[in-house]
Each structure stands twice: as C-alpha cells, then as structure tokens.
Amino acid sequence: MCGETEVTVQAGLEPCDPHKTPVLIIGQQKHLAQLSYSDIACKLKSRVTQEIWNHGVKSLQPSPTDTVSLYLNLCSVAALPTKVSRHNTESRAHSITKIVRSQTVAADEEYIVLVCERSSAYASVCAAARAYPLYSRKSSVLKSKRRQKVIIEVVLSGSTSTTLDDDDIRTMKAAIYGLRLAARIVDTPANEMTTIEFLKEIREVGKKLDIVPLVYEGEELRKMGMGGLYGVGKAASTPPVLAVLSHRPEGATKRFAWVGKGIVYDTGGLSMKTKTTMPGMKRDCGGAAAVLGAFYHAVTCGFKEDLCAIFCLAENAVGPDATKPDDIHKLYSGRTVEINNTDAEGRLVLGDGVAFALQDKCCDVIVDMATLTGAQATATGKYHAAILTNCPEMEECCVQAGRSSGELNHPLVYTPELHFHEFASAVADMKNSAADRNNAASSCAGLFIGAQLGFDYPGKWLHIDMASPVCMGERATGYGSSLLPVLFGEYTESQLLKSLAPKLPKIEHISKNNNKNDDVDNNGDMEPVRSATGKSELQDNDYPVHKKSRVQ
C-alpha cells in the first residue's frame, strides 16, 4: 500500500540529527536518570546540549506520564508511570503506545528510543510498534508515494543488562510482523476482508513458512458434521471456512493447537445487533487474526513441537438461509445445540474448531482465542483479556506471560458444576446462550466451548476472551499475537522468548484411546459425548478428504 509505514528494531543507538530525523526517547524516570549525556549524545547531535538534557530529564513529573520537548517538537523525552500494580505489566506497555501515538511527528524517518530493563524490552518494542497501524483508506495516504520508516532502538538499563543480540532482534522483528499483520486484518472492513480474503492471508503466511494450509469450506463443512461453523456462515455471500496451518518439526513429542474465532463480520444474525452495537463488528475476527500472527511469530522463532493453527472463518449474516432461533445444529463433537440466540455465534464456530483439534489432530494442549463476549469488558476490563482453563497451573502461567508480553489477562471463575446448567435445553443437548446472562456470562460462554472437548479432557485447555483488548479506540492492537509465543516460549529456539516464558505444567501426549471425551449434562452430571460421526474413524465411502486429515 502507498504511504505504508515500515517499523523495524535494532540494538544500540545510531547517530542522527533530530532536525532531520526526529527522536522520541521513552523510559521510566529512574532509567532515564541513569543515562549519562555521553550515552545519548549521538541521538541529540548539536541540537541538545548536556545542560538541556539534564534539565529535561529532571523536570519530568510523570502523573502518570510526562513529556518534555528538548528541541522544537523534533526531539522529546517522555517518562513512563513511576509505579504499576501487580496486575499490570512492568513494561508499562499501554503507556508506551499512547505516548508514541501522541508524540510521533510522521517524518519520513524517525527514531523511537526505548530505555528499559532487559525483561521489559520485548513488551516495550511491541507496544511502540502497535502505534503504527498498517491499514488506511484515506485518500491522502492512497495517493501518497511516501514511505515512512520508524526505527525502534533499545537501550538496556540495569547493572545486569547486556546488549540485545541478533537472535533477540530476530525475535522482536517476528513479533512486530505478527502483531501488525493481526492488527491490519482486524482493521480491514468486511467488504474487503471476507472469508475468502482472510484465507488468502492464511495462504500468504503459509507461503512465507513453506506450509500449505488444509482447507474445508462451504458444503464440505456440513458433510463433515461441522454444524456450528456451517450454520453460522451459510447465509453469507462468501462461504464459511475451516483452515489449518500445521507445523510439524522432526523430533516433536507434543501437539499444540491454537484455534481462532474469525467472524469477519457479525450482524448478530436474526438476533440482530442494534445500530449502535453493530459498528465495529469487523473486529470479530480478532482471535483468528491473533492466531495467524502468533503462528508466524512462533514458527519463525523455531517452535520445536507440533503446532496447528486452526481458523474458524465465517460471516454471521442475515438472509433467507440464516440460522433461526429454535433451529438445532449438531456440532463436530456430536452434541446437538438448540439456537436461542444467533448472536452467540462465536462459541459455535470455536466449538467445532476445538473438537477438530482433539478428534483430528489429537492435541495435548488446545488454546482458543476469541472476541467472544461483551461481558468480558465488565468482567476484566478493556486492557485485560479474560481467561478460562481446566488447569490452574496454566492459568497462572498465562497471567505471567501476559505481564511479560504486555498483553494482559486475568482469570475467570471456572466452575462447570455451578454454571453449565445455564445451557439446559428441553429438546437438545444444550442451548447456545445462557439462560441467566447475569450469572458469569463470560465464564459460561467459555464453558460452552470447553464442553465440546469434555470437562474431563485429559489435556490442557485454555480459553482467551479478548473482546475489549482487540482494539484501543478505533484501532486494532493485534492483541494475542505476542502473548501466545511468550506463553509457549520454552518450546521455541529463541533465547529471548525462553527468558520471558513461564514454566508450564508437564504436558503428556494424549492418544485417541485414552480420550473418553466425556461431558457434563444439563443437570451437572457426567455423560459421554459422541464423536462427530458416532464412529472412531470415518469409513472409506464417507468424505474421504476429511478422513485423510485424521491422525492415525
């Protein structure tokens, strides 16, 4: 696209003249004070004297942030909040993004200098890059031949800090690409980002990684038994799609699946949204976009285990073929679902996605990510995603990874025995929307997805509802694209990701034989869930393409 901004990162400082190349220096006041004038002089040239630099840093009074101009509006120093609470990130990532957005001067080339401790460098770089979105349809941008370049430079502070090495820089560049890709997809309106166009984005990433995606679409989904994904997307002008990118390195002993909700537009279906709640629903593909960015990031950084990225793509449209309230769909898990709210569609497509991860890919760890519920903002706010998991250790690790990556999250209550009865149906195995939406609505929505695996699923399941963090104001954040590579960083070759990654609980490979796939019935008791076909394997005369994808 014409007028596109290139964002890159490098270690150390490159000499420049702020009159020609603007400079924004950001850090905590204590870290800025540790910089001597000689440390930063190459960025200031003769435009800023030592006296002005010292006076500028001393005059900063962050409350919560503060910025002082050192030379016209072309060279500034900004202080981050002095303190953060235990549920925030030490990097102050959100403040970094806001400062960069407000202080950037949009020159042909400009520098962002981040002064931070090594543990905060990754999140700080991601936060700065987040301030430069890729998507625009402004006439002035489309006509422009100008290409802006932003160079993020990292100066490590602290007595134990060393400079970033080439491996660190490669990891950060992969993170920048992944989050900006995810944000661009989310920012793109549905008249451009249809399911077919999203599929092109998946194929493009696959091409970069030398992976050919596995694709099922339209009527093929119905024949496979994916009643959730097919039912949600069948009324749209472009078909629903299930796409899978599979990374299978030699020596892998574990299988991971990241499943993303990719509703390219959500009208609410026949349970239609209002004129005030429908705008912005182009962002309902944020989970799938994040999974795509995260998959690129992780594989580029040498992910050492089997990793599947599963994309559940559909448009929840209104039309003669649209799913109606009272319809009953059979999901890939074998469960039947009475539709009482067509605007609770994300859990239907993800239900099929996670069941596919279990039944066809036999995954030991399944993560689903989605802009799932408006109630998420009430539960955990606009900065923290809401997480739900069957593993308490995974819950702690995800929160830790959120603080390390700058993509925050906080746990929801996990009590299937108290909440799953909200989906009771007189005519089907369950309804798709809770009877009492004041009873832990975000938890209930997540439990619907988990129920398609079975609440005694022997592997690790993690649900991430990022409905609010998907955007900041009117711009997408690319949330999730950095969180997942950090959460599973110990399984990559990147030393930077390993240093940030939490110690995950022991993961054992599950087999089809020990997968009982049990579930909770409408009364809170345990009852078995059938496979999608009622058989352990498809027969030769049943959908041979689907059979080929089964793990033997």
XYZ file of C-alpha atoms in Angstrom:
552
model
C 0.000 0.000 0.000
C 1.244 3.502 -0.779
C 2.150 5.535 2.259
C 2.824 2.441 4.345
C 4.956 2.790 7.472
C 7.851 0.394 7.929
C 8.713 -0.405 11.552
C 11.980 -2.079 12.473
C 14.055 -2.591 15.607
C 17.757 -2.549 16.394
C 20.034 -2.745 19.410
C 22.032 0.287 20.454
C 21.960 3.816 19.086
C 22.667 5.071 15.602
C 23.877 8.710 15.263
C 21.313 11.121 13.848
C 20.395 14.780 13.670
C 16.962 15.328 15.244
C 16.395 18.310 12.953
C 16.347 15.885 10.016
C 15.342 12.687 11.824
C 13.068 13.254 14.841
C 13.785 11.347 18.051
C 11.456 10.317 20.867
C 13.148 8.895 23.971
C 10.936 6.912 26.367
C 11.668 5.281 29.701
C 10.985 5.241 33.387
C 12.426 8.313 35.041
C 14.874 6.250 37.096
C 16.216 4.614 33.928
C 16.472 7.918 32.081
C 18.384 9.398 35.025
C 20.916 6.570 34.773
C 21.793 7.633 31.230
C 24.749 9.964 31.021
C 24.764 12.615 28.338
C 27.542 10.753 26.547
C 25.299 7.653 26.357
C 22.611 9.516 24.426
C 24.576 12.322 22.748
C 24.716 10.625 19.336
C 20.912 10.992 19.075
C 20.969 14.680 20.035
C 23.807 15.919 17.803
C 24.491 19.601 18.495
C 20.775 20.373 18.835
C 20.517 19.449 22.536
C 23.261 20.333 24.988
C 24.148 18.398 28.119
C 22.573 21.120 30.239
C 19.274 20.924 28.350
C 19.288 17.125 28.532
C 19.914 17.038 32.269
C 17.353 19.744 32.939
C 14.777 18.000 30.718
C 15.100 14.661 32.486
C 14.994 16.268 35.945
C 11.909 18.316 35.063
C 9.849 15.244 34.135
C 6.953 14.784 36.542
C 5.060 11.676 35.424
C 1.471 11.714 36.609
C 1.038 9.134 35.235
C 3.248 10.145 32.254
C 5.029 13.313 31.217
C 6.824 14.561 28.116
C 9.374 17.353 27.732
C 10.434 18.797 24.387
C 14.197 19.176 24.108
C 14.364 20.633 20.593
C 11.320 22.164 18.927
C 8.898 19.231 18.593
C 11.552 17.072 16.942
C 13.329 15.711 19.992
C 11.432 14.826 23.148
C 11.921 12.743 26.252
C 8.976 11.010 27.912
C 8.657 9.412 31.335
C 6.508 6.338 31.979
C 4.433 5.876 35.133
C 6.529 5.567 38.274
C 4.580 2.666 39.736
C 2.450 -0.188 38.448
C 0.240 -2.587 40.375
C 0.667 -6.361 40.453
C -1.911 -6.892 37.682
C -0.139 -4.540 35.276
C 2.954 -5.140 33.171
C 6.301 -3.842 34.399
C 6.966 -2.605 30.872
C 4.111 -0.044 31.136
C 3.261 -1.141 27.602
C -0.054 0.686 27.287
C 1.551 3.970 28.283
C 4.293 3.468 25.686
C 1.739 3.057 22.904
C -0.194 6.152 23.997
C 2.964 8.280 24.212
C 4.178 7.203 20.772
C 0.787 7.884 19.217
C 0.602 11.365 20.709
C 4.232 12.399 20.141
C 5.110 10.986 16.733
C 5.668 13.682 14.084
C 5.189 11.491 10.984
C 8.523 12.369 9.381
C 9.924 10.268 6.539
C 12.229 8.692 9.080
C 12.117 8.857 12.854
C 13.572 7.105 15.865
C 11.905 5.746 18.989
C 14.491 5.117 21.712
C 13.299 2.777 24.473
C 15.273 2.831 27.717
C 14.299 -0.185 29.785
C 15.414 -3.312 31.593
C 16.010 -6.422 29.542
C 12.896 -8.141 30.909
C 10.736 -5.317 29.549
C 12.414 -4.896 26.150
C 10.155 -7.329 24.229
C 6.898 -5.868 25.521
C 8.180 -2.307 25.066
C 9.114 -2.871 21.431
C 5.734 -4.470 20.705
C 3.978 -1.566 22.396
C 5.839 1.006 20.309
C 5.180 -0.870 17.054
C 1.484 -1.074 17.934
C 1.241 2.717 17.490
C 1.828 2.424 13.736
C -1.156 0.674 12.105
C -0.878 -0.580 8.530
C -4.436 -0.227 7.253
C -5.723 3.027 5.808
C -8.092 4.050 3.048
C -7.605 7.797 3.458
C -7.283 9.388 0.008
C -4.179 11.292 1.013
C -2.483 8.056 2.070
C -3.566 6.114 -1.007
C -2.255 8.823 -3.338
C 0.999 9.273 -1.466
C 4.184 7.621 -2.709
C 5.934 8.435 0.540
C 7.057 5.553 2.745
C 7.736 6.330 6.371
C 10.373 4.409 8.295
C 10.335 4.086 12.070
C 13.417 2.682 13.786
C 12.942 1.442 17.336
C 16.210 1.397 19.262
C 16.613 -0.345 22.611
C 18.968 0.825 25.343
C 19.080 -1.657 28.208
C 19.259 -0.316 31.739
C 20.326 -2.014 34.955
C 23.553 -3.417 36.321
C 22.990 -6.897 34.865
C 21.861 -5.749 31.415
C 23.719 -6.654 28.253
C 23.020 -5.517 24.731
C 20.458 -7.323 22.628
C 21.971 -9.883 20.267
C 20.979 -10.870 16.732
C 18.660 -13.620 17.994
C 16.824 -11.119 20.207
C 16.391 -8.730 17.286
C 15.068 -11.510 15.035
C 12.522 -12.431 17.701
C 11.382 -8.818 18.044
C 11.095 -8.388 14.278
C 8.926 -11.502 14.094
C 6.772 -10.098 16.912
C 6.371 -6.775 15.085
C 5.359 -8.520 11.864
C 2.866 -10.763 13.662
C 1.114 -8.048 15.664
C 0.928 -5.596 12.740
C -0.443 -8.351 10.495
C -3.111 -9.201 13.061
C -4.000 -5.536 13.562
C -4.249 -4.898 9.811
C -6.649 -7.806 9.338
C -8.835 -6.614 12.207
C -8.832 -3.012 10.949
C -9.908 -4.069 7.442
C -13.683 -3.790 6.875
C -15.752 -6.787 5.875
C -16.351 -5.598 2.303
C -12.613 -6.223 1.833
C -11.806 -8.854 4.492
C -14.247 -11.576 3.509
C -13.688 -15.199 4.491
C -12.011 -15.776 1.132
C -9.707 -12.773 1.587
C -8.834 -13.951 5.107
C -7.996 -17.326 3.598
C -5.604 -15.540 1.221
C -3.869 -14.018 4.257
C -3.502 -17.503 5.741
C -2.081 -18.835 2.496
C 0.359 -15.920 2.323
C 1.689 -16.684 5.800
C 1.838 -20.359 4.853
C 3.890 -19.435 1.806
C 6.357 -17.499 3.957
C 6.723 -20.532 6.228
C 6.619 -23.138 3.430
C 3.369 -24.619 4.763
C 0.343 -25.417 2.599
C -2.897 -24.936 4.556
C -5.566 -27.589 4.804
C -8.886 -26.009 3.798
C -12.523 -27.056 4.138
C -15.296 -24.705 3.056
C -18.999 -24.368 2.398
C -20.959 -27.565 1.909
C -17.910 -29.631 2.755
C -18.229 -28.427 6.357
C -21.844 -29.559 6.509
C -20.916 -33.012 5.230
C -18.113 -33.250 7.800
C -20.560 -32.601 10.617
C -19.414 -29.093 11.486
C -22.913 -27.807 12.148
C -21.701 -24.891 14.245
C -19.339 -23.292 11.722
C -21.551 -24.134 8.753
C -24.723 -22.937 10.475
C -23.243 -19.570 11.386
C -21.800 -18.842 7.954
C -24.223 -20.418 5.496
C -26.260 -17.244 4.834
C -23.306 -15.105 3.762
C -22.218 -14.380 0.181
C -18.833 -15.989 0.862
C -18.721 -19.478 2.386
C -17.624 -20.418 5.912
C -14.105 -21.838 6.005
C -12.042 -24.037 8.299
C -8.342 -23.587 7.506
C -5.415 -25.301 9.224
C -1.710 -24.444 9.174
C 0.364 -27.333 10.543
C 3.974 -27.017 11.686
C 5.469 -30.479 12.230
C 9.193 -30.391 13.055
C 11.292 -33.516 13.408
C 11.585 -34.866 16.927
C 8.341 -33.344 18.161
C 6.704 -35.225 21.035
C 3.813 -32.891 21.887
C 0.928 -31.436 19.920
C -0.437 -27.935 20.349
C -3.440 -26.291 18.707
C -4.265 -22.577 18.624
C -7.850 -22.056 17.481
C -9.064 -18.613 16.421
C -12.548 -17.207 16.007
C -12.687 -15.496 12.620
C -16.102 -13.890 12.265
C -15.274 -11.357 9.550
C -18.489 -9.505 10.363
C -21.127 -10.082 12.999
C -24.553 -8.607 12.365
C -25.873 -10.764 15.187
C -27.732 -12.841 12.626
C -31.521 -12.826 13.020
C -30.975 -11.839 16.676
C -29.711 -8.659 15.106
C -27.474 -6.135 16.821
C -28.604 -2.515 17.086
C -27.345 0.473 15.103
C -25.028 1.376 17.997
C -23.654 -2.102 18.772
C -23.118 -3.307 15.205
C -20.430 -0.792 14.124
C -17.016 -2.204 14.940
C -18.044 -5.807 14.353
C -15.352 -6.103 11.674
C -13.167 -6.753 14.745
C -14.913 -10.050 15.485
C -12.159 -11.845 13.593
C -9.581 -10.654 16.150
C -8.985 -14.110 17.609
C -8.176 -15.707 14.260
C -6.028 -12.723 13.258
C -4.060 -13.036 16.505
C -3.560 -16.771 15.992
C -2.229 -16.111 12.489
C 0.243 -13.512 13.747
C 1.264 -15.677 16.689
C 1.744 -18.747 14.487
C 4.065 -16.827 12.170
C 5.967 -15.466 15.168
C 6.345 -18.856 16.889
C 7.336 -20.844 13.797
C 9.803 -18.150 12.714
C 11.389 -18.438 16.156
C 11.837 -22.189 15.774
C 8.869 -23.804 17.520
C 10.096 -27.305 18.381
C 6.797 -29.174 18.785
C 3.818 -29.897 16.529
C 1.714 -26.744 16.247
C -1.617 -26.374 14.442
C -3.242 -23.010 13.829
C -6.950 -23.576 13.207
C -9.022 -20.748 11.750
C -12.817 -20.801 12.016
C -13.920 -18.237 9.421
C -17.483 -17.114 8.757
C -19.683 -14.075 8.308
C -22.695 -14.022 10.618
C -25.042 -12.558 8.033
C -28.788 -12.060 7.671
C -30.553 -13.726 4.751
C -33.063 -16.377 3.697
C -30.638 -19.146 4.641
C -29.659 -17.684 8.014
C -29.904 -19.839 11.115
C -33.103 -19.120 13.030
C -33.670 -19.142 16.774
C -35.123 -22.574 17.632
C -33.001 -24.298 14.972
C -30.954 -27.244 16.200
C -27.440 -27.846 14.925
C -25.205 -30.832 15.511
C -21.633 -29.796 16.291
C -18.463 -31.676 15.398
C -18.292 -33.008 18.964
C -21.557 -34.853 18.342
C -23.512 -32.553 20.654
C -26.818 -31.083 19.464
C -27.390 -27.397 20.164
C -30.679 -25.525 20.254
C -30.122 -21.990 18.998
C -31.740 -19.440 21.294
C -29.512 -16.523 20.262
C -27.920 -16.249 16.813
C -25.670 -13.502 18.197
C -23.917 -16.104 20.363
C -22.194 -17.479 17.276
C -18.532 -17.400 18.261
C -18.860 -20.334 20.647
C -20.460 -22.395 17.877
C -17.599 -21.944 15.407
C -14.964 -22.387 18.118
C -16.762 -25.460 19.435
C -16.232 -27.083 16.066
C -12.657 -25.807 15.934
C -11.556 -27.254 19.282
C -13.347 -30.542 18.582
C -11.410 -30.762 15.309
C -8.168 -30.109 17.229
C -8.962 -33.023 19.513
C -10.558 -35.536 17.164
C -8.484 -34.957 14.032
C -5.217 -33.616 15.468
C -5.244 -35.326 18.870
C -3.728 -32.259 20.529
C -2.346 -32.249 24.058
C -2.809 -28.502 24.539
C -5.685 -26.586 22.950
C -5.942 -22.803 23.161
C -8.912 -20.956 21.713
C -8.838 -17.192 21.293
C -11.835 -15.020 20.514
C -13.603 -11.716 20.752
C -16.322 -13.755 22.405
C -18.445 -11.709 24.815
C -19.319 -8.100 25.503
C -19.443 -9.186 29.141
C -15.654 -9.640 29.065
C -15.163 -5.888 29.472
C -17.354 -5.938 32.564
C -15.531 -8.962 33.972
C -11.899 -7.957 33.398
C -11.894 -4.520 31.757
C -10.653 -3.142 28.452
C -6.949 -3.880 28.978
C -7.116 -7.445 30.341
C -8.430 -10.377 28.352
C -10.467 -12.922 30.317
C -9.063 -16.441 30.561
C -10.689 -19.740 31.475
C -8.894 -23.059 31.770
C -9.177 -26.579 33.118
C -5.636 -26.317 34.526
C -4.821 -23.987 37.455
C -1.098 -24.011 36.613
C -1.887 -22.939 33.034
C -3.957 -20.084 34.450
C -1.012 -18.788 36.469
C 1.335 -19.178 33.504
C -0.963 -17.255 31.172
C -1.207 -14.338 33.595
C 2.583 -14.299 33.925
C 3.035 -14.425 30.144
C 0.606 -11.525 29.835
C 2.718 -9.355 32.092
C 5.907 -10.343 30.241
C 4.456 -9.739 26.765
C 2.456 -6.627 27.664
C -0.770 -8.376 26.585
C -2.544 -8.598 29.921
C -5.135 -11.124 31.024
C -6.963 -12.156 34.190
C -8.774 -15.371 35.210
C -12.494 -16.001 35.152
C -14.131 -18.382 37.603
C -14.012 -22.000 36.434
C -16.930 -23.912 37.951
C -18.731 -26.025 35.331
C -20.779 -27.716 38.035
C -22.300 -24.352 39.006
C -22.632 -22.676 35.624
C -23.103 -25.206 32.856
C -26.760 -25.784 33.760
C -27.423 -22.360 32.218
C -27.387 -24.092 28.818
C -30.136 -26.601 29.647
C -32.440 -27.441 26.733
C -35.640 -29.498 26.678
C -35.098 -30.672 23.100
C -31.309 -30.773 22.539
C -28.130 -31.455 24.451
C -27.721 -27.759 25.170
C -28.673 -24.249 24.112
C -26.063 -21.863 22.804
C -26.756 -18.930 25.127
C -27.024 -18.922 28.909
C -30.468 -18.595 30.492
C -29.241 -16.043 33.041
C -26.737 -13.681 31.443
C -26.025 -12.157 34.851
C -24.543 -15.438 36.041
C -20.887 -15.247 34.997
C -21.723 -14.718 31.322
C -18.130 -14.776 30.069
C -17.358 -17.922 32.067
C -20.459 -19.633 30.713
C -19.548 -18.750 27.140
C -16.114 -20.272 27.612
C -17.587 -23.384 29.215
C -19.723 -23.957 26.119
C -16.504 -24.256 24.105
C -14.840 -26.457 26.712
C -17.868 -28.742 26.735
C -17.102 -29.729 23.150
C -13.842 -31.251 24.416
C -15.409 -32.677 27.545
C -14.727 -31.443 31.026
C -12.555 -34.489 31.670
C -10.390 -33.791 28.603
C -7.005 -35.134 29.751
C -5.026 -32.395 28.036
C -4.687 -28.686 28.815
C -7.403 -26.335 27.542
C -7.144 -22.553 27.681
C -9.806 -20.104 26.535
C -8.900 -16.439 25.934
C -11.716 -13.894 25.520
C -10.129 -10.690 24.206
C -13.220 -8.794 23.064
C -12.052 -5.479 24.529
C -8.232 -5.651 24.236
C -8.640 -6.322 20.496
C -8.710 -2.567 19.968
C -7.626 0.681 21.537
C -10.023 3.420 20.498
C -10.779 2.895 16.812
C -7.604 0.977 16.050
C -6.793 -2.714 16.392
C -3.984 -3.707 18.755
C -3.034 -7.124 17.378
C -3.685 -8.486 20.880
C -2.741 -12.136 21.316
C -0.065 -12.317 18.634
C 2.671 -11.711 21.231
C 1.023 -13.458 24.189
C 0.983 -16.982 22.756
C 4.657 -17.073 21.644
C 5.696 -15.922 25.132
C 3.346 -18.352 26.908
C 4.862 -21.270 24.960
C 8.306 -19.704 24.644
C 10.082 -22.660 26.272
C 9.235 -24.697 23.170
C 10.977 -22.262 20.803
C 14.638 -21.802 19.917
C 14.511 -18.092 20.807
C 16.520 -17.340 23.941
C 14.527 -14.135 24.427
C 11.190 -15.949 24.420
C 12.601 -18.626 26.707
C 13.729 -15.982 29.191
C 10.218 -14.485 29.273
C 8.265 -17.747 29.223
C 6.670 -19.142 32.382
C 7.388 -22.705 33.436
C 4.437 -24.601 32.030
C 2.978 -27.657 33.757
C 4.096 -31.035 32.485
C 2.438 -31.875 29.190
C 1.930 -35.521 28.274
C 0.872 -36.670 24.839
C -2.678 -37.988 24.788
C -3.869 -40.715 22.439
C -7.239 -41.407 20.943
C -7.544 -44.458 23.159
C -7.443 -42.505 26.430
C -9.692 -39.707 25.208
C -13.044 -40.518 26.787
C -14.437 -37.178 25.641
C -16.928 -37.015 28.493
C -19.076 -34.007 29.188
C -21.448 -32.523 31.712
C -25.113 -32.988 31.023
C -27.772 -30.383 31.668
C -28.137 -31.457 35.295
C -24.422 -31.129 36.065
C -23.758 -34.895 35.901
C -21.242 -36.617 33.664
C -22.349 -38.303 30.476
C -20.354 -39.357 27.412
C -20.154 -37.186 24.322
C -20.272 -38.954 20.992
C -17.756 -38.303 18.257
C -18.968 -36.220 15.340
C -19.786 -39.311 13.294
C -20.589 -41.751 16.088
C -17.649 -43.848 14.853
C -13.993 -43.993 15.843
C -12.969 -43.435 12.212
C -14.717 -42.439 9.009
C -15.400 -45.231 6.550
C -13.977 -45.273 3.026
C -17.226 -44.082 1.480
C -17.601 -41.160 3.923
C -15.981 -37.836 2.935
C -12.512 -39.160 2.005
C -10.882 -35.709 2.223
C -11.941 -35.485 5.862
C -10.617 -38.988 6.565
C -7.163 -38.071 5.283
C -6.841 -35.376 7.909
C -7.354 -37.811 10.757
C -4.326 -38.568 12.912
C -3.736 -42.317 12.999
